[in-house]
């Protein structure tokens, strides 16, 4: 297999960087998540040959790096400091959006971590359920159930939020 | 696959609404990432070449100091009591340990470097002869036949192959 073409790396960065940062933010704050994604792209270029499924490789690498960073003591201190200083939104906000970006983010944070991870990978990562099951190391049927139950839970949370805002 | 089908009903509407949201663009400098990726990739390759060159240099250095110093056993013709020719082998007289020879070479090498060529000791090995050749034949001091010059190194530990090189050099110098 030939080594990775730098032009390809640029196109992958354009296509996946935003989604990967969103995925890493399941564990990390914005700045830290961006650092993790940056390191993953550097590691991708250092690979001797191109991975068979680059998209899956990128999400799996970001997952491992983000969880590792989350667990490390230094990142914990960094996170605590960053939480106090700044917090960026997960999504771009547009007036034409059907769903309010802040409400969606708030609802997602209320979900269990596993459901949230599967939903992020499926909807914004645009991965198939089979790819997700490989990344999160769960059986395909469990991933499917997790996704369905997660969407149902999101709907309930969003409906309750609307009821609270418009009694 | 059935699992990949979109969800119907109210949950499906939530799914479609979520799909319309776009992740916030990261503030990562794209060019910087690409440059760093290329730099690290090339840097790794440089280290491969550096380590290979270092290993080869180390092997070359070792091969200079550890080389076969004794010729193999030479057949010797003997005539026994029956008048038949018998060929026997004789072991080389030099049974010096290689580590001692290496040590001697190092000591001589260090001694030659630190000394003035004019008052150098008679060359006992190949390095000394080579140094003498580089500096000119005038610096090659040849000891007299009956005069025993002081020696730093035990001559018994010196490689006999080097001794023979020195003898050749000595003969060449005298004929000139």
Coordinates of C-alpha atoms in Angstrom, one line a residue:
Chain A
X1 CA 0.0 0.0 0.0
X2 CA 1.3 3.5 -0.8
X3 CA 1.9 6.1 2.0
X4 CA -0.8 8.7 2.7
X5 CA -1.0 11.5 0.2
X6 CA -0.9 14.9 1.9
X7 CA -3.7 16.2 -0.4
X8 CA -5.9 13.4 0.9
X9 CA -5.1 14.4 4.4
X10 CA -6.4 17.9 3.7
X11 CA -9.6 16.6 2.2
X12 CA -10.2 14.4 5.2
X13 CA -9.5 17.2 7.6
X14 CA -12.1 19.4 5.8
X15 CA -14.7 16.5 5.8
X16 CA -14.3 15.2 9.3
X17 CA -12.5 17.7 11.6
X18 CA -15.8 19.3 12.8
X19 CA -17.5 16.0 13.5
X20 CA -14.5 14.6 15.3
X21 CA -14.3 17.6 17.6
X22 CA -18.0 17.2 18.4
X23 CA -17.3 13.5 19.1
X24 CA -14.3 14.3 21.3
X25 CA -16.4 16.8 23.2
X26 CA -18.4 14.0 24.7
X27 CA -15.5 13.7 27.1
X28 CA -13.4 16.9 26.8
X29 CA -13.8 20.6 26.6
X30 CA -13.5 22.5 23.3
X31 CA -9.9 23.4 23.4
X32 CA -8.7 20.0 24.6
X33 CA -10.9 18.2 22.1
X34 CA -9.4 20.2 19.3
X35 CA -5.9 19.3 20.5
X36 CA -6.9 15.6 20.5
X37 CA -8.2 15.8 16.9
X38 CA -5.1 17.6 15.8
X39 CA -2.9 14.9 17.3
X40 CA -5.0 12.2 15.6
X41 CA -4.5 13.8 12.2
X42 CA -0.8 13.9 12.8
X43 CA -0.8 10.3 13.8
X44 CA -2.8 9.4 10.7
X45 CA -0.1 11.0 8.5
X46 CA 2.6 9.0 10.4
X47 CA 0.9 5.7 9.4
X48 CA 2.9 3.5 7.1
X49 CA -0.1 2.8 5.0
X50 CA -3.6 4.2 4.5
X51 CA -6.2 2.6 6.8
X52 CA -8.8 0.6 5.0
X53 CA -11.7 2.7 6.4
X54 CA -10.3 6.1 7.2
X55 CA -13.5 7.5 8.7
X56 CA -13.8 4.6 11.2
X57 CA -10.1 4.8 11.9
X58 CA -10.3 8.5 12.7
X59 CA -13.4 8.2 15.0
X60 CA -11.8 5.2 16.8
X61 CA -8.5 7.0 17.3
X62 CA -10.3 10.2 18.6
X63 CA -12.3 8.0 21.0
X64 CA -9.2 6.3 22.4
X65 CA -7.3 9.6 22.7
X66 CA -10.2 11.5 24.2
X67 CA -10.9 8.8 26.8
X68 CA -7.2 8.5 27.6
X69 CA -7.0 12.3 28.0
X70 CA -10.2 12.4 30.1
X71 CA -8.7 9.8 32.5
X72 CA -5.3 11.4 32.9
X73 CA -4.8 13.5 35.9
X74 CA -3.3 16.4 34.0
X75 CA -6.2 16.7 31.6
X76 CA -8.6 16.6 34.6
X77 CA -6.9 19.6 36.1
X78 CA -6.9 21.3 32.6
X79 CA -10.6 20.5 32.2
X80 CA -11.6 22.0 35.5
X81 CA -9.7 25.1 34.7
X82 CA -11.2 25.3 31.2
X83 CA -14.7 24.7 32.4
X84 CA -14.5 27.8 34.6
X85 CA -13.0 29.9 31.8
X86 CA -14.9 29.2 28.6
X87 CA -17.5 26.9 27.0
X88 CA -18.2 26.8 23.3
X89 CA -21.4 25.5 21.8
X90 CA -21.5 22.1 20.2
X91 CA -23.5 23.2 17.2
X92 CA -23.7 26.2 14.8
X93 CA -26.8 28.2 15.5
X94 CA -29.0 29.3 12.6
X95 CA -32.5 30.9 12.8
X96 CA -33.8 28.6 10.1
X97 CA -33.0 25.5 12.1
X98 CA -36.0 23.3 13.0
X99 CA -34.4 22.5 16.4
X100 CA -32.8 25.1 18.7
X101 CA -29.0 24.2 18.8
X102 CA -28.7 25.1 22.5
X103 CA -31.8 23.0 23.4
X104 CA -30.4 20.0 21.5
X105 CA -27.1 20.3 23.2
X106 CA -28.7 20.5 26.6
X107 CA -30.9 17.5 25.8
X108 CA -27.9 15.5 24.6
X109 CA -25.9 16.2 27.8
X110 CA -28.8 14.7 29.8
X111 CA -28.6 11.4 28.0
X112 CA -26.5 8.5 29.4
X113 CA -23.0 8.6 27.9
X114 CA -23.3 5.5 25.9
X115 CA -26.6 6.6 24.2
X116 CA -25.1 10.0 23.5
X117 CA -22.0 8.6 22.0
X118 CA -24.0 6.3 19.6
X119 CA -26.3 9.1 18.6
X120 CA -23.4 11.5 17.8
X121 CA -21.6 8.8 15.8
X122 CA -24.7 8.0 13.9
X123 CA -26.2 11.4 13.1
X124 CA -23.1 13.7 12.9
X125 CA -20.4 11.1 12.3
X126 CA -22.6 9.6 9.5
X127 CA -21.3 6.1 10.4
X128 CA -23.3 3.0 9.9
X129 CA -24.4 1.0 12.9
X130 CA -21.9 -1.7 12.0
X131 CA -19.1 0.8 12.0
X132 CA -20.3 2.2 15.3
X133 CA -20.5 -1.3 16.9
X134 CA -16.8 -1.8 16.0
X135 CA -15.8 1.6 17.4
X136 CA -17.7 1.3 20.7
X137 CA -17.0 -2.4 20.9
X138 CA -20.7 -3.4 21.3
X139 CA -22.8 -6.0 19.5
X140 CA -24.7 -4.6 16.5
X141 CA -28.1 -5.3 18.1
X142 CA -27.1 -3.5 21.3
X143 CA -26.0 -0.5 19.2
X144 CA -29.3 -0.5 17.4
X145 CA -31.3 -0.7 20.7
X146 CA -29.1 2.0 22.2
X147 CA -29.7 4.3 19.3
X148 CA -33.5 3.8 19.2
X149 CA -33.8 4.3 23.0
X150 CA -31.5 7.3 22.9
X151 CA -33.6 9.0 20.2
X152 CA -36.8 8.3 22.2
X153 CA -35.2 9.7 25.3
X154 CA -34.2 12.8 23.4
X155 CA -37.7 13.3 22.2
X156 CA -39.1 13.1 25.7
X157 CA -36.5 15.6 27.0
X158 CA -37.1 18.0 24.2
X159 CA -40.9 17.8 24.6
X160 CA -40.6 18.4 28.3
X161 CA -38.4 21.4 27.6
X162 CA -41.0 22.9 25.2
X163 CA -43.7 22.3 27.8
X164 CA -41.7 24.1 30.4
X165 CA -41.0 27.1 28.1
X166 CA -44.6 27.3 26.8
X167 CA -46.9 26.2 29.6
Chain B
X1 CA -29.8 -3.9 6.3
X2 CA -32.9 -3.5 8.4
X3 CA -31.0 -1.8 11.2
X4 CA -29.9 1.0 8.9
X5 CA -33.5 2.1 8.1
X6 CA -34.6 5.5 9.3
X7 CA -36.8 5.7 12.3
X8 CA -40.5 6.4 11.7
X9 CA -43.0 8.4 13.7
X10 CA -42.2 11.1 16.2
X11 CA -38.8 9.7 16.9
X12 CA -38.0 10.0 13.2
X13 CA -38.9 13.7 13.2
X14 CA -36.5 14.2 16.1
X15 CA -33.8 12.3 14.2
X16 CA -34.3 14.5 11.1
X17 CA -34.3 17.7 13.2
X18 CA -31.0 16.6 14.8
X19 CA -29.5 15.9 11.4
X20 CA -30.2 19.5 10.3
X21 CA -27.9 20.7 13.1
X22 CA -24.3 21.2 12.0
X23 CA -21.3 20.8 14.4
X24 CA -19.5 24.0 15.2
X25 CA -16.4 24.4 13.0
X26 CA -13.2 23.9 15.0
X27 CA -10.7 26.7 15.4
X28 CA -7.9 24.4 14.4
X29 CA -5.5 25.9 11.9
X30 CA -5.8 23.6 8.9
X31 CA -2.4 24.5 7.4
X32 CA -0.7 24.1 10.7
X33 CA -2.1 20.6 11.2
X34 CA -1.0 19.6 7.7
X35 CA 2.4 21.0 8.1
X36 CA 2.8 19.3 11.5
X37 CA 1.6 16.0 10.1
X38 CA 4.1 16.2 7.2
X39 CA 6.9 17.3 9.5
X40 CA 6.4 14.4 11.9
X41 CA 6.1 11.9 9.1
X42 CA 9.4 13.1 7.6
X43 CA 11.1 13.3 11.0
X44 CA 10.3 9.7 11.7
X45 CA 11.9 8.7 8.4
X46 CA 15.0 10.8 9.2
X47 CA 15.4 8.9 12.4
X48 CA 15.3 5.5 10.6
X49 CA 18.2 6.6 8.4
X50 CA 20.1 8.1 11.3
X51 CA 19.8 4.9 13.4
X52 CA 20.8 2.8 10.4
X53 CA 23.9 5.0 9.7
X54 CA 24.8 4.9 13.4
X55 CA 24.6 1.1 13.6
X56 CA 26.8 0.8 10.5
X57 CA 29.4 3.2 11.9
X58 CA 29.5 1.3 15.2
X59 CA 29.9 -2.0 13.3
X60 CA 32.7 -0.5 11.3
X61 CA 34.5 0.7 14.4
X62 CA 34.2 -2.7 16.0
X63 CA 35.4 -4.4 12.9
X64 CA 38.6 -2.2 12.9
X65 CA 39.6 -3.4 16.3
X66 CA 38.4 -6.9 16.3
X67 CA 39.7 -8.7 13.2
X68 CA 41.3 -12.1 12.8
X69 CA 44.8 -11.8 14.2
X70 CA 46.2 -15.3 13.9
X71 CA 46.6 -17.3 10.7
X72 CA 45.0 -20.7 10.8
X73 CA 46.9 -23.9 11.7
X74 CA 49.6 -24.5 9.1
X75 CA 50.4 -28.0 8.0
X76 CA 53.9 -29.2 8.8
X77 CA 55.7 -31.9 7.1
X78 CA 57.4 -34.5 9.4
X79 CA 59.2 -37.6 8.5
X80 CA 58.6 -40.4 11.0
X81 CA 60.8 -43.3 11.9
X82 CA 59.3 -45.5 9.1
X83 CA 60.4 -42.9 6.5
X84 CA 56.8 -42.0 5.7
X85 CA 55.8 -38.5 5.3
X86 CA 53.3 -37.4 7.9
X87 CA 51.5 -34.1 7.8
X88 CA 50.6 -32.6 11.1
X89 CA 49.1 -29.3 12.0
X90 CA 50.7 -26.9 14.4
X91 CA 48.7 -24.4 16.5
X92 CA 49.6 -20.8 16.3
X93 CA 51.7 -19.7 19.2
X94 CA 49.6 -16.7 19.9
X95 CA 46.7 -17.6 22.2
X96 CA 46.1 -14.1 23.4
X97 CA 42.6 -13.2 24.3
X98 CA 41.0 -10.8 21.8
X99 CA 39.9 -8.4 24.5
X100 CA 43.5 -7.9 25.5
X101 CA 44.5 -7.2 21.9
X102 CA 41.8 -4.7 21.6
X103 CA 42.9 -3.0 24.8
X104 CA 46.5 -2.9 23.6
X105 CA 45.4 -1.3 20.4
X106 CA 43.4 1.3 22.2
X107 CA 46.3 2.1 24.5
X108 CA 48.7 2.4 21.6
X109 CA 46.3 4.5 19.7
X110 CA 45.8 6.9 22.5
X111 CA 49.5 7.0 23.2
X112 CA 50.4 7.8 19.6
X113 CA 47.9 10.6 19.4
X114 CA 49.3 12.2 22.6
X115 CA 52.9 12.0 21.6
X116 CA 55.2 14.0 19.4
X117 CA 55.9 12.0 16.3
X118 CA 59.7 12.6 16.6
X119 CA 60.0 10.7 19.8
X120 CA 57.5 8.1 19.2
X121 CA 58.1 4.5 20.2
X122 CA 58.9 1.9 17.5
X123 CA 55.7 1.0 15.8
X124 CA 54.3 -2.2 16.9
X125 CA 51.1 -2.4 15.0
X126 CA 49.3 -1.5 11.9
X127 CA 48.0 1.8 13.3
X128 CA 51.5 3.0 14.2
X129 CA 52.8 2.1 10.8
X130 CA 49.9 3.8 9.1
X131 CA 50.5 6.9 11.1
X132 CA 54.2 6.9 10.3
X133 CA 53.3 6.6 6.6
X134 CA 51.0 9.5 6.8
X135 CA 53.5 11.7 8.5
X136 CA 56.4 10.7 6.2
X137 CA 59.0 8.1 6.5
X138 CA 61.3 10.3 8.6
X139 CA 59.1 9.9 11.6
X140 CA 59.4 6.1 11.4
X141 CA 62.0 5.3 13.9
X142 CA 63.6 1.9 13.4
X143 CA 65.2 0.3 16.4
X144 CA 68.7 -1.1 16.2
X145 CA 69.2 -4.8 16.2
X146 CA 71.0 -4.9 19.6
X147 CA 69.1 -2.1 21.2
X148 CA 65.9 -2.9 23.0
X149 CA 63.7 0.2 23.2
X150 CA 61.4 0.6 26.1
X151 CA 57.9 -0.7 25.5
X152 CA 54.7 0.3 27.1
X153 CA 52.8 -2.7 25.9
X154 CA 53.6 -6.4 26.5
X155 CA 54.9 -7.5 23.1
X156 CA 53.5 -10.9 23.7
X157 CA 50.0 -9.5 23.5
X158 CA 50.6 -7.7 20.2
X159 CA 49.1 -9.2 17.1
X160 CA 51.7 -11.2 15.2
X161 CA 50.1 -10.1 11.9
X162 CA 50.9 -6.5 12.8
X163 CA 54.5 -7.5 13.7
X164 CA 54.9 -8.9 10.2
X165 CA 53.6 -5.7 8.7
X166 CA 56.1 -3.8 10.7
X167 CA 58.9 -6.1 9.6
X168 CA 58.0 -5.6 6.0
X169 CA 58.0 -1.8 6.5
X170 CA 61.4 -2.0 8.2
X171 CA 62.9 -3.9 5.3
X172 CA 61.5 -1.5 2.8
X173 CA 62.9 1.5 4.7
X174 CA 66.4 -0.1 5.0
X175 CA 66.5 -0.9 1.3
X176 CA 65.7 2.7 0.5

